[in-house]
PDB file of C-alpha atoms in Angstrom:
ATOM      1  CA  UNK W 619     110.167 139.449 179.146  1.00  0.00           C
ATOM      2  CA  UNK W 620     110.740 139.721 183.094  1.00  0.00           C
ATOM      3  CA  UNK W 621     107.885 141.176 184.111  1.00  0.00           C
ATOM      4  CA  UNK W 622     105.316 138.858 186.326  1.00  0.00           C
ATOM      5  CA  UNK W 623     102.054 138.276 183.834  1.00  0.00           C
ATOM      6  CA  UNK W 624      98.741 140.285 185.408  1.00  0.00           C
ATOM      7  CA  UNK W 625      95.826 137.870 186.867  1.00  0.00           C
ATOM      8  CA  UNK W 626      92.610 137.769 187.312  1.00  0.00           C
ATOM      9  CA  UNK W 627      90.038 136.252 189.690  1.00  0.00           C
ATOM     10  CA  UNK W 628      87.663 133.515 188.733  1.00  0.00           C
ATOM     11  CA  UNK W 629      84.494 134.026 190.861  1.00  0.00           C
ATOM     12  CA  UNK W 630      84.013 131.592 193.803  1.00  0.00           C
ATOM     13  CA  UNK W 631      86.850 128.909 193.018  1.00  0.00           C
ATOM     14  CA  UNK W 632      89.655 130.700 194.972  1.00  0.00           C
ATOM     15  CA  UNK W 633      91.969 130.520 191.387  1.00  0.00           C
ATOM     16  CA  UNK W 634      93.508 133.234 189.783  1.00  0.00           C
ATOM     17  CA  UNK W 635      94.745 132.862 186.042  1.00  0.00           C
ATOM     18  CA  UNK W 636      96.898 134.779 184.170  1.00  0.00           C
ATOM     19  CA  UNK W 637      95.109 137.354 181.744  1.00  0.00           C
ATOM     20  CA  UNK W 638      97.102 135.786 178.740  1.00  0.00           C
ATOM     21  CA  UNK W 639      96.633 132.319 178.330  1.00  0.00           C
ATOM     22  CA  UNK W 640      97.722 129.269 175.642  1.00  0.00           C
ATOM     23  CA  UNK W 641      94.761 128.478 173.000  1.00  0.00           C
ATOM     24  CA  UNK W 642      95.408 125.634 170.965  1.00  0.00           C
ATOM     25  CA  UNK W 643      92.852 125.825 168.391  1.00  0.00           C
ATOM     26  CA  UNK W 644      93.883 124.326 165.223  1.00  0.00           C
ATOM     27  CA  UNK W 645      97.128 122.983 166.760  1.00  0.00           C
ATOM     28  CA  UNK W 646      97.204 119.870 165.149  1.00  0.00           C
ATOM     29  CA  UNK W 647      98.066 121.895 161.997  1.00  0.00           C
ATOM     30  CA  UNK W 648     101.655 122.513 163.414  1.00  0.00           C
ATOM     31  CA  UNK W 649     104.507 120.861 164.202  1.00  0.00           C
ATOM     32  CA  UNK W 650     103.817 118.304 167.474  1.00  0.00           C
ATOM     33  CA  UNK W 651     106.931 119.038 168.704  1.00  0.00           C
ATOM     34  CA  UNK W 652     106.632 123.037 167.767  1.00  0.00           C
ATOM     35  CA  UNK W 653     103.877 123.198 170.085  1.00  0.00           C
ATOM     36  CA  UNK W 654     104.801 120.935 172.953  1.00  0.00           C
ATOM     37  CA  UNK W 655     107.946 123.114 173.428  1.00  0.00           C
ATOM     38  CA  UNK W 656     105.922 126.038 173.377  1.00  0.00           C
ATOM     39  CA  UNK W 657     103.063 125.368 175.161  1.00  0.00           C
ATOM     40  CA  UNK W 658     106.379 124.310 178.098  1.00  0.00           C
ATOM     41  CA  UNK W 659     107.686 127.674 177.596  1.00  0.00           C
ATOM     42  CA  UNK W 660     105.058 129.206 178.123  1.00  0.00           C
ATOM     43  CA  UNK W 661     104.254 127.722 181.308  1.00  0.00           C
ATOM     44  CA  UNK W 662     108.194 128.841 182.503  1.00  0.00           C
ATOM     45  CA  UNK W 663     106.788 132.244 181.289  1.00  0.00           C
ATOM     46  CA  UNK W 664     103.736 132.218 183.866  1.00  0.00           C
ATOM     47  CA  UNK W 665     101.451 131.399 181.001  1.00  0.00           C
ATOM     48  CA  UNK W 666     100.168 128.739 182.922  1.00  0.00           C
ATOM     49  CA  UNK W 667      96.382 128.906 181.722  1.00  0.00           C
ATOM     50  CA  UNK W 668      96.207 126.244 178.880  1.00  0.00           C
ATOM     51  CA  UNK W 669      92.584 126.503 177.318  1.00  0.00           C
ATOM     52  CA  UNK W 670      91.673 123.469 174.745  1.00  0.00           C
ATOM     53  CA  UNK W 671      88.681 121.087 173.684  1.00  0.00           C
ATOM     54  CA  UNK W 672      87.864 117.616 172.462  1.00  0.00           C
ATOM     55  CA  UNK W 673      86.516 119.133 169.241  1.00  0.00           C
ATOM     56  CA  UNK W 674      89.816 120.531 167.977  1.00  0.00           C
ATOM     57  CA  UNK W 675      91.554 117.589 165.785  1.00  0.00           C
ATOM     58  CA  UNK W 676      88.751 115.394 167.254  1.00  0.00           C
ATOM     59  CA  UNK W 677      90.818 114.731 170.045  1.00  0.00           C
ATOM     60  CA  UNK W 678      94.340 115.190 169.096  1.00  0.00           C
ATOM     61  CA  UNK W 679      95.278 118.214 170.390  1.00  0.00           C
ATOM     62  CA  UNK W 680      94.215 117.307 173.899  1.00  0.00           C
ATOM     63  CA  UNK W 681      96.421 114.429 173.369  1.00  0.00           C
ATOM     64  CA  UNK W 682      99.099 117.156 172.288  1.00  0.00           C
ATOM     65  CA  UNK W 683      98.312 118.792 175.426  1.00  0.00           C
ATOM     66  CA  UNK W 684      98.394 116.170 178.150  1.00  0.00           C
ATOM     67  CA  UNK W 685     101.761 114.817 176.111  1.00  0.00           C
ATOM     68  CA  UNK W 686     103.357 118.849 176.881  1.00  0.00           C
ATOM     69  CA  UNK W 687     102.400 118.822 180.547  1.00  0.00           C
ATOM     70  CA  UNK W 688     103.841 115.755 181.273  1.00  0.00           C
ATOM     71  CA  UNK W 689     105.687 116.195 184.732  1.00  0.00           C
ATOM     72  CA  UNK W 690     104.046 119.827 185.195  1.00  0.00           C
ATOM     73  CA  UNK W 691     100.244 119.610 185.494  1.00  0.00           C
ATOM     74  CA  UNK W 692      99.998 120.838 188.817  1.00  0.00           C
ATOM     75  CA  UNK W 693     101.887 123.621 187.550  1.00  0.00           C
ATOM     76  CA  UNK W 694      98.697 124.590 184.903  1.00  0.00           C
ATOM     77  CA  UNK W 695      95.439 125.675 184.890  1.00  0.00           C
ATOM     78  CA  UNK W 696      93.843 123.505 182.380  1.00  0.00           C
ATOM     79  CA  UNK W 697      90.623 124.330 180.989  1.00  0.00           C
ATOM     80  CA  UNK W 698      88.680 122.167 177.594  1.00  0.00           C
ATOM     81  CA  UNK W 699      85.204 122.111 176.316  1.00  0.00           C
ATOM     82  CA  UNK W 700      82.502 119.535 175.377  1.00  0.00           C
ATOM     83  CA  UNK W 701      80.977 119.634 172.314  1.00  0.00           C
ATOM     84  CA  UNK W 702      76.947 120.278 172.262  1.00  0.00           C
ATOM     85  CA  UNK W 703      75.800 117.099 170.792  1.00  0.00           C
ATOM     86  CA  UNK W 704      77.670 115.267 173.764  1.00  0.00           C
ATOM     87  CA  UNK W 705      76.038 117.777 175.809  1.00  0.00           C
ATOM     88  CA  UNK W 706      73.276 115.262 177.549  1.00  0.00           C
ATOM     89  CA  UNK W 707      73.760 114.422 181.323  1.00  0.00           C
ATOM     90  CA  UNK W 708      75.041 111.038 180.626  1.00  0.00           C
ATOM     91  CA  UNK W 709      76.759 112.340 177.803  1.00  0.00           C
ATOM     92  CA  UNK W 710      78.797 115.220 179.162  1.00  0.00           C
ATOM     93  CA  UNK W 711      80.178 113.061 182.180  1.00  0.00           C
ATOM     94  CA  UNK W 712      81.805 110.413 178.898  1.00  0.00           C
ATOM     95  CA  UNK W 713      83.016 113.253 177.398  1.00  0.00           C
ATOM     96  CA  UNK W 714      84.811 114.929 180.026  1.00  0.00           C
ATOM     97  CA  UNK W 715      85.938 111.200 181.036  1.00  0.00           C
ATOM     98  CA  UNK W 716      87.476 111.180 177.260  1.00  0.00           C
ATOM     99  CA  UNK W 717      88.602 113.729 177.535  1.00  0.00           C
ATOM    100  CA  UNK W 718      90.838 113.434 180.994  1.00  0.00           C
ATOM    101  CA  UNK W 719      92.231 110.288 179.284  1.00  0.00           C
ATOM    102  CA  UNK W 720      93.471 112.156 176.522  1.00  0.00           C
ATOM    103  CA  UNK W 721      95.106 115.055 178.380  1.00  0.00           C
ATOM    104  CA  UNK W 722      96.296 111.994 180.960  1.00  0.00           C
ATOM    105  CA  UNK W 723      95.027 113.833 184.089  1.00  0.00           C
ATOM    106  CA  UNK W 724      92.698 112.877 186.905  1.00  0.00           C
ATOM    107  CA  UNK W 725      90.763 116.489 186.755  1.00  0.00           C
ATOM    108  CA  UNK W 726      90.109 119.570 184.512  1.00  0.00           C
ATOM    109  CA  UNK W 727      90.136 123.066 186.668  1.00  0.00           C
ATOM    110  CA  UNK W 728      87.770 124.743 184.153  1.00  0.00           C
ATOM    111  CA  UNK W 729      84.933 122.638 181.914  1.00  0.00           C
ATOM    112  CA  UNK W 730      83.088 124.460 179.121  1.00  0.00           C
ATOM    113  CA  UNK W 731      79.823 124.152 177.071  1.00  0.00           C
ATOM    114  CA  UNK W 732      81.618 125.109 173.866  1.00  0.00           C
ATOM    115  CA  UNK W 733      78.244 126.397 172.626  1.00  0.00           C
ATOM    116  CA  UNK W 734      74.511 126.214 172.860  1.00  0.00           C
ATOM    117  CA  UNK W 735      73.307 122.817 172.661  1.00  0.00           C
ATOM    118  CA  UNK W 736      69.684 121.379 171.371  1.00  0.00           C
ATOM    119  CA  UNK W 737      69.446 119.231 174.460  1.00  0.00           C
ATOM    120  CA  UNK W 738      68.170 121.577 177.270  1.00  0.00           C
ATOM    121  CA  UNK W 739      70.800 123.022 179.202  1.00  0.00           C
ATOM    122  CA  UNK W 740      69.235 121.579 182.243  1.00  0.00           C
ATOM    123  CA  UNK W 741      70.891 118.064 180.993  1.00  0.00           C
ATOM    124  CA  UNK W 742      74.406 119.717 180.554  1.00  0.00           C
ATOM    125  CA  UNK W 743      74.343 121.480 184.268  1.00  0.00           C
ATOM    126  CA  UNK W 744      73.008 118.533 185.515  1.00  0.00           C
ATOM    127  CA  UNK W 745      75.973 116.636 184.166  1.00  0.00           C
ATOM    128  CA  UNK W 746      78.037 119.730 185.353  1.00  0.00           C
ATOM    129  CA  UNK W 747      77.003 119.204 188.759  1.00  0.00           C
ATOM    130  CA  UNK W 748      78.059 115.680 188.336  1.00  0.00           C
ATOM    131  CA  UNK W 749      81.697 116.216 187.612  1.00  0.00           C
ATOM    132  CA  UNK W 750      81.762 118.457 190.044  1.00  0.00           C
ATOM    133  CA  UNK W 751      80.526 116.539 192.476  1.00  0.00           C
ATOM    134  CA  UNK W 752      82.597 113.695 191.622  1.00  0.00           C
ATOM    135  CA  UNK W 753      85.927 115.904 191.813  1.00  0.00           C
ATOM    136  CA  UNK W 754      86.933 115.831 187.603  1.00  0.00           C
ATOM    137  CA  UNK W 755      86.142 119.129 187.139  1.00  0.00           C
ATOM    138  CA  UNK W 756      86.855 122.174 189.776  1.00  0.00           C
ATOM    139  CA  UNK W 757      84.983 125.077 188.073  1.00  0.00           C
ATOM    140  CA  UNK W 758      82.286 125.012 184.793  1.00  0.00           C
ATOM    141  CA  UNK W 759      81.558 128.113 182.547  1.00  0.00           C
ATOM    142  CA  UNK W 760      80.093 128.545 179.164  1.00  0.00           C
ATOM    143  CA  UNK W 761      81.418 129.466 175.622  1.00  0.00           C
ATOM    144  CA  UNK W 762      79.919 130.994 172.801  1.00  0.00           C
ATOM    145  CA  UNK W 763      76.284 132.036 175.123  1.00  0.00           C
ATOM    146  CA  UNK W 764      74.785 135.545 174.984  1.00  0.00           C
ATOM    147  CA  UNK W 765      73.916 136.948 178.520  1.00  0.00           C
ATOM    148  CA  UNK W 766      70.166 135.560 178.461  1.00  0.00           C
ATOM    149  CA  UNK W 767      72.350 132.168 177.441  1.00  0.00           C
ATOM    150  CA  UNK W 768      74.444 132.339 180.493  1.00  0.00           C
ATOM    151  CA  UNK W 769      72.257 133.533 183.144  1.00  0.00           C
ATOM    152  CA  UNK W 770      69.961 130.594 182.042  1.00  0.00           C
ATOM    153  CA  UNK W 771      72.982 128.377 182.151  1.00  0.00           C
ATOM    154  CA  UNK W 772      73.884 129.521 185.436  1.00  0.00           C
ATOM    155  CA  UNK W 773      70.156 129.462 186.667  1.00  0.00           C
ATOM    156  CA  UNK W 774      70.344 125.625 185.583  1.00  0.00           C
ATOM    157  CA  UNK W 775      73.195 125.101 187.377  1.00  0.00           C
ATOM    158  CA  UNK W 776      71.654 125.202 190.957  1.00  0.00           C
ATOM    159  CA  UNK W 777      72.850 127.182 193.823  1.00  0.00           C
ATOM    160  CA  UNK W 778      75.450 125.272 195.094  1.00  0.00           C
ATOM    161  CA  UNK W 779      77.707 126.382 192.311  1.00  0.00           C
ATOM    162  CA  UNK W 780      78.506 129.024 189.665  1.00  0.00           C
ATOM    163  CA  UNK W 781      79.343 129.672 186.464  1.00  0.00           C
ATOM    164  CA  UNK W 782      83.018 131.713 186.300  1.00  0.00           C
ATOM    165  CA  UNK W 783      83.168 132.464 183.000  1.00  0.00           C
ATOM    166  CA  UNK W 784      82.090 132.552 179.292  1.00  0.00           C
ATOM    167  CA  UNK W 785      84.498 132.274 176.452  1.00  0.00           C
ATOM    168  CA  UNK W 786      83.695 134.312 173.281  1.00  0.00           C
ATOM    169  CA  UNK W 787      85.324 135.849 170.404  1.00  0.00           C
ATOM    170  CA  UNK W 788      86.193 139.080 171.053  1.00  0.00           C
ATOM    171  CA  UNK W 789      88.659 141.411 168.909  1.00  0.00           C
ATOM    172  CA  UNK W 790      89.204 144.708 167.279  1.00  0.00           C
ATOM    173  CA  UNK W 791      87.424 143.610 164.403  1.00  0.00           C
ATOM    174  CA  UNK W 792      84.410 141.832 166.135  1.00  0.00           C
ATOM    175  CA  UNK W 793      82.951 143.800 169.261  1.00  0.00           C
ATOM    176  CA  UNK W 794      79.661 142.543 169.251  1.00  0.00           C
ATOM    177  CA  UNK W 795      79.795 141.127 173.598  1.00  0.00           C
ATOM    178  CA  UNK W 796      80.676 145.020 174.068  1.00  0.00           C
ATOM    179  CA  UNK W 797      76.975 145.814 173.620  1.00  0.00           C
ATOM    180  CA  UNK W 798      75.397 143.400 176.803  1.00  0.00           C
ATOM    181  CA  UNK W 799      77.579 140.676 177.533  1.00  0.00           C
ATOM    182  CA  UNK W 800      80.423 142.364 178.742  1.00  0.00           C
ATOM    183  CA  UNK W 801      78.747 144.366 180.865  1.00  0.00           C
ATOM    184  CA  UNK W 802      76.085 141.902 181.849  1.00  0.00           C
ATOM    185  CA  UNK W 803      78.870 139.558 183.122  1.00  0.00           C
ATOM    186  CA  UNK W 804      80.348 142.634 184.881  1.00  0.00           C
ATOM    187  CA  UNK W 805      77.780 143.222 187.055  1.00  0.00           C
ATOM    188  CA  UNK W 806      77.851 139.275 188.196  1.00  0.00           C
ATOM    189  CA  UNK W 807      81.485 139.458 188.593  1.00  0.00           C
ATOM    190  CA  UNK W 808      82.144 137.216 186.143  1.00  0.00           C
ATOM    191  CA  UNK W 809      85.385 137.845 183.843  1.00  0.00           C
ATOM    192  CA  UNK W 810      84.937 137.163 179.764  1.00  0.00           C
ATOM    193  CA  UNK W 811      87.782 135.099 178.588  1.00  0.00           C
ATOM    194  CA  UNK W 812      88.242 136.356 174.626  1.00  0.00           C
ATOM    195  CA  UNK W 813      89.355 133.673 172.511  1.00  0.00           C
ATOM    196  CA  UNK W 814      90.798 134.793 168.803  1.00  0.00           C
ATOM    197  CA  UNK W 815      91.851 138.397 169.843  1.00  0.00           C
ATOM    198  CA  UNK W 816      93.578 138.662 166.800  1.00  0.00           C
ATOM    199  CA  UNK W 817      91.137 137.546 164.564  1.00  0.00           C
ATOM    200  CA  UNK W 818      92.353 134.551 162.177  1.00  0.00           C
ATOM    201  CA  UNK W 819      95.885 136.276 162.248  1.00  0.00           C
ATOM    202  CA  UNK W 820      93.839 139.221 160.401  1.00  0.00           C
ATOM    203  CA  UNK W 821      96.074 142.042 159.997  1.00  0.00           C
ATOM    204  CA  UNK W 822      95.079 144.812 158.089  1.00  0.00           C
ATOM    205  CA  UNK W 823      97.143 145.721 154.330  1.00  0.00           C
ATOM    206  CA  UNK W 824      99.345 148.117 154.117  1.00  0.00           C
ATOM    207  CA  UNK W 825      98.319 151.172 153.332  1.00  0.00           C
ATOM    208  CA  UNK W 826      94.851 151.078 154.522  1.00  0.00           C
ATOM    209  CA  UNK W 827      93.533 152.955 157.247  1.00  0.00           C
ATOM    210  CA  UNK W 828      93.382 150.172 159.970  1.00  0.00           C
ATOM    211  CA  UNK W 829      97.050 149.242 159.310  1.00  0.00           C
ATOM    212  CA  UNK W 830      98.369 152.955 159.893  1.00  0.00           C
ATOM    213  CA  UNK W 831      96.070 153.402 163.014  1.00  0.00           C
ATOM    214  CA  UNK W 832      97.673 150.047 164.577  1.00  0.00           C
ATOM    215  CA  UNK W 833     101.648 150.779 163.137  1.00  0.00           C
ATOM    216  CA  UNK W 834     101.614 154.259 164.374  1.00  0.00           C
ATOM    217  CA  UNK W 835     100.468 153.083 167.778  1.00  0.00           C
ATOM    218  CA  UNK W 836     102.609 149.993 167.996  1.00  0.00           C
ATOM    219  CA  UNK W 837     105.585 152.858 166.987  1.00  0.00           C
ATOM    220  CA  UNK W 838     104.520 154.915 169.857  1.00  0.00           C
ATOM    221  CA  UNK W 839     104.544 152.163 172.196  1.00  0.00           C
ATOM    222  CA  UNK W 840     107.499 150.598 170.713  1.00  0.00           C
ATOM    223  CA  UNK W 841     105.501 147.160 170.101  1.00  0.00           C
ATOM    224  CA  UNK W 842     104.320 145.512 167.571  1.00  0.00           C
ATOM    225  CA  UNK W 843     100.836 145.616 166.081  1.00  0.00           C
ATOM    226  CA  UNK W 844     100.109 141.706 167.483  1.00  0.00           C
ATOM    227  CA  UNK W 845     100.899 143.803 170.817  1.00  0.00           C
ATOM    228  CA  UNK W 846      98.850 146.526 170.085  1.00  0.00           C
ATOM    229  CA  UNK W 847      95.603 144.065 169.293  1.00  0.00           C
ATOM    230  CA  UNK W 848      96.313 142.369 172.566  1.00  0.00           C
ATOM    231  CA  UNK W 849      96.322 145.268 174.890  1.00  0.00           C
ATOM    232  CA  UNK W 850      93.233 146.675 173.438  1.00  0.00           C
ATOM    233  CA  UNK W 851      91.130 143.231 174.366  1.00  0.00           C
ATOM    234  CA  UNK W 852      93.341 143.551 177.712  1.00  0.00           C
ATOM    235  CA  UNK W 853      91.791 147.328 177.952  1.00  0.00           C
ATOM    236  CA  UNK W 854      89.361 145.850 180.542  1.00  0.00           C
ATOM    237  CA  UNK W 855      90.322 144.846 183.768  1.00  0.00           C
ATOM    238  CA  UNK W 856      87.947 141.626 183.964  1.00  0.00           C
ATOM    239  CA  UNK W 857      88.413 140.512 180.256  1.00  0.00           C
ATOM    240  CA  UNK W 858      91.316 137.781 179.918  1.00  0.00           C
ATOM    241  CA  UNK W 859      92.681 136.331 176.486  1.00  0.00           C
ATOM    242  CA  UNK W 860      94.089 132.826 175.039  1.00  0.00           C
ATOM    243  CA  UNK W 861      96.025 134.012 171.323  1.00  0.00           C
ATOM    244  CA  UNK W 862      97.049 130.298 170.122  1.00  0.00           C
ATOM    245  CA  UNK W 863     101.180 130.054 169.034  1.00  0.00           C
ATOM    246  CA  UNK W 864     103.204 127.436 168.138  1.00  0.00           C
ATOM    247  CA  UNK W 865     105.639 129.306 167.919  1.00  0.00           C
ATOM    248  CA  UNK W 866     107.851 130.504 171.081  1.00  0.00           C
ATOM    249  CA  UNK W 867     108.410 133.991 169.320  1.00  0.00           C
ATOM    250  CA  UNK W 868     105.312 134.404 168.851  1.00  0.00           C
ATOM    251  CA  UNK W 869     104.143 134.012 172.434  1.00  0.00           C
ATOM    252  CA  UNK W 870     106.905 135.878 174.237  1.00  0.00           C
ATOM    253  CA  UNK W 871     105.610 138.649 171.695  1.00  0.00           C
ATOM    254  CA  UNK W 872     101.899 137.845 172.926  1.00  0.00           C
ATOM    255  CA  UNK W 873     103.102 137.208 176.546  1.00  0.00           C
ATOM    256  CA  UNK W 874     104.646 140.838 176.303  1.00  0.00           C
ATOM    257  CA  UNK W 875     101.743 142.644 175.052  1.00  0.00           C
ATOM    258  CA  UNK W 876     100.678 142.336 179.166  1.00  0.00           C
ATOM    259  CA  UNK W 877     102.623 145.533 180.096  1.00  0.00           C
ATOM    260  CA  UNK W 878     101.355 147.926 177.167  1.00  0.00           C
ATOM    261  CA  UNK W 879      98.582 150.048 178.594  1.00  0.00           C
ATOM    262  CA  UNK W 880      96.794 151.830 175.654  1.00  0.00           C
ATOM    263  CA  UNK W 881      96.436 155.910 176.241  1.00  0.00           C
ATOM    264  CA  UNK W 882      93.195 157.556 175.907  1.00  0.00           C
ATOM    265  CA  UNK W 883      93.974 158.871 172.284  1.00  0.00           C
ATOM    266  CA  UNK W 884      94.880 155.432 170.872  1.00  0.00           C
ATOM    267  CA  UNK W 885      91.364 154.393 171.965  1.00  0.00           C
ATOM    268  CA  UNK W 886      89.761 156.700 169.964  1.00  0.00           C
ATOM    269  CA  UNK W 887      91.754 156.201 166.868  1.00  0.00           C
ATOM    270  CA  UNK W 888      91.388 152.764 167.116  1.00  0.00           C
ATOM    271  CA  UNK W 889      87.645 153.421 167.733  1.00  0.00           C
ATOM    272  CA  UNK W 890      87.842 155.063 164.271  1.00  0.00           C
ATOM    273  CA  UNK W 891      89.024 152.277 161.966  1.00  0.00           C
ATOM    274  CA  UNK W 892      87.744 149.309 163.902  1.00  0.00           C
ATOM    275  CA  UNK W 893      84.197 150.934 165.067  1.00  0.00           C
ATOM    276  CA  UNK W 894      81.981 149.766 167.371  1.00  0.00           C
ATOM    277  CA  UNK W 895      78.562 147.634 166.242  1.00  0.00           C
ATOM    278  CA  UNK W 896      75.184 148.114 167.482  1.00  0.00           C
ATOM    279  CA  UNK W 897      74.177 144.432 167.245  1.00  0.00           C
ATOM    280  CA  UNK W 898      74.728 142.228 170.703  1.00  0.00           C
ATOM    281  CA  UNK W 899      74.425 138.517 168.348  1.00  0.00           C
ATOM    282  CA  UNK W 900      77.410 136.523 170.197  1.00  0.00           C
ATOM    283  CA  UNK W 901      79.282 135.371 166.545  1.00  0.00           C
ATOM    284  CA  UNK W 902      81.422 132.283 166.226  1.00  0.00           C
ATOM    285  CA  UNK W 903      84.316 131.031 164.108  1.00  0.00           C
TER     286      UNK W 903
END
């Protein structure tokens, strides 16, 4: 690919990220040195949004993580999340301090609530304000919330700062933030980052009539169906994504996906086979 990747504003921190990021969910699964090269590569590529979180391994992947951007972390944007039984005031300032020795950096640009919490969010943006304060975190958002979850989040978090985003799981085959999140975050300027946007790798079978709605698009576009899940999350102009790969042919393929732009008529086809939901519950995987 040559083509610069698109970017997109995060509200009130000045940064801009590229709309297709590196997830590393389940990245201790691979190969260590599988995804340190490609996590690298994708940085050369512009991909230079890593997104990750103590939970996933229970701390090893950060450790993959901070062991890939050795000698180019002022290169990345790096964002992780703290789990919600850490989620105290005292506790979320030791777990982002865990966490920044793991990933062997001095500061995360983006810190996230990875869901809702049982201690009162009050204690977790107080903690928030904390690292933020302090310098070890440059921007705070919210993963996983509904829109009354985020604008009480936010509401917690004082005036002095913001939340810029909340992370969800949004693809073709789960489209439950388009009924008030998405747009409830639109009207605060706030971009959704979509995590999963292609499911658990969930392709439709052969033969059926999701799978000859996505091939006969990806034909038309001359991509591949991967692509043709990526552009449709991409579809809005404030929604950014973070498809995990450890594989580097797998994310110049997602990297790629940036400069397909969906026509009207492979909307509504799409709209078909993968319809639209009436409930607004924000699910999880």
């Amino acid at each position: 690919m040559t083509a610069e990747l698109p970017t997109i504003a995060l509200p009130g921190t000045g940064d801009r990220v590229p709309r297709i990021g590196q997830g590393t969910w389940r990245m201790e699964q691979d190969d260590r040195r599988d995804c340190i090269q490609t996590l690298r590569h994708g940085v050369d590529l512009g991909a230079t949004l890593i997104d990750t979180a103590e939970m996933y391994g229970s701390g090893t992947v950060e450790e993959i993580v901070g062991e890939a951007l050795d000698g180019i972390r002022e290169e990345v944007f790096l964002t992780s999340k703290i789990l919600p039984r850490n989620a105290d005031r005292e506790g979320t300032v030791e777990a982002c301090e865990r966490s920044l020795r793991r990933l062997d950096t001095d500061h995360l640009d983006l810190y996230l609530l990875h869901w809702p919490s049982s201690h009162p969010i009050e204690e977790t943006m107080a903690g928030f304000r904390e690292l933020l304060d302090e310098g070890l975190v440059r921007s705070v958002g919210v993963s996983n919330c509904s829109l009354e979850q985020f604008v009480a989040a936010d509401e917690a978090l004082g005036p002095d700062h913001d939340l810029v985003t909340d992370q969800v799981l949004y693809w073709l085959g789960s489209r439950n933030v388009e009924n008030e999140l998405l747009g409830g975050l639109r009207e605060r300027e706030v971009p959704l980052m979509a995590y999963s946007p292609l499911g658990q790798a969930e392709f439709p079978d052969e033969g059926t009539p999701p799978h000859d709605a996505l091939s006969a698009i990806a034909d038309d576009h001359g991509a591949t169906i991967a692509q043709v899940m990526l552009a449709w999350v991409l579809r809005h102009e404030d929604v950014f994504t973070i498809p995990k790969t450890s594989s580097i042919d797998h994310l110049e393929e997602n990297l790629a996906a940036a400069e397909i732009e969906l026509r009207a008529e492979d909307l509504e086809r799409l709209d078909e086979v993968y319809p639209a939901t009436d409930s607004s519950r924000i699910p999880t995987l």
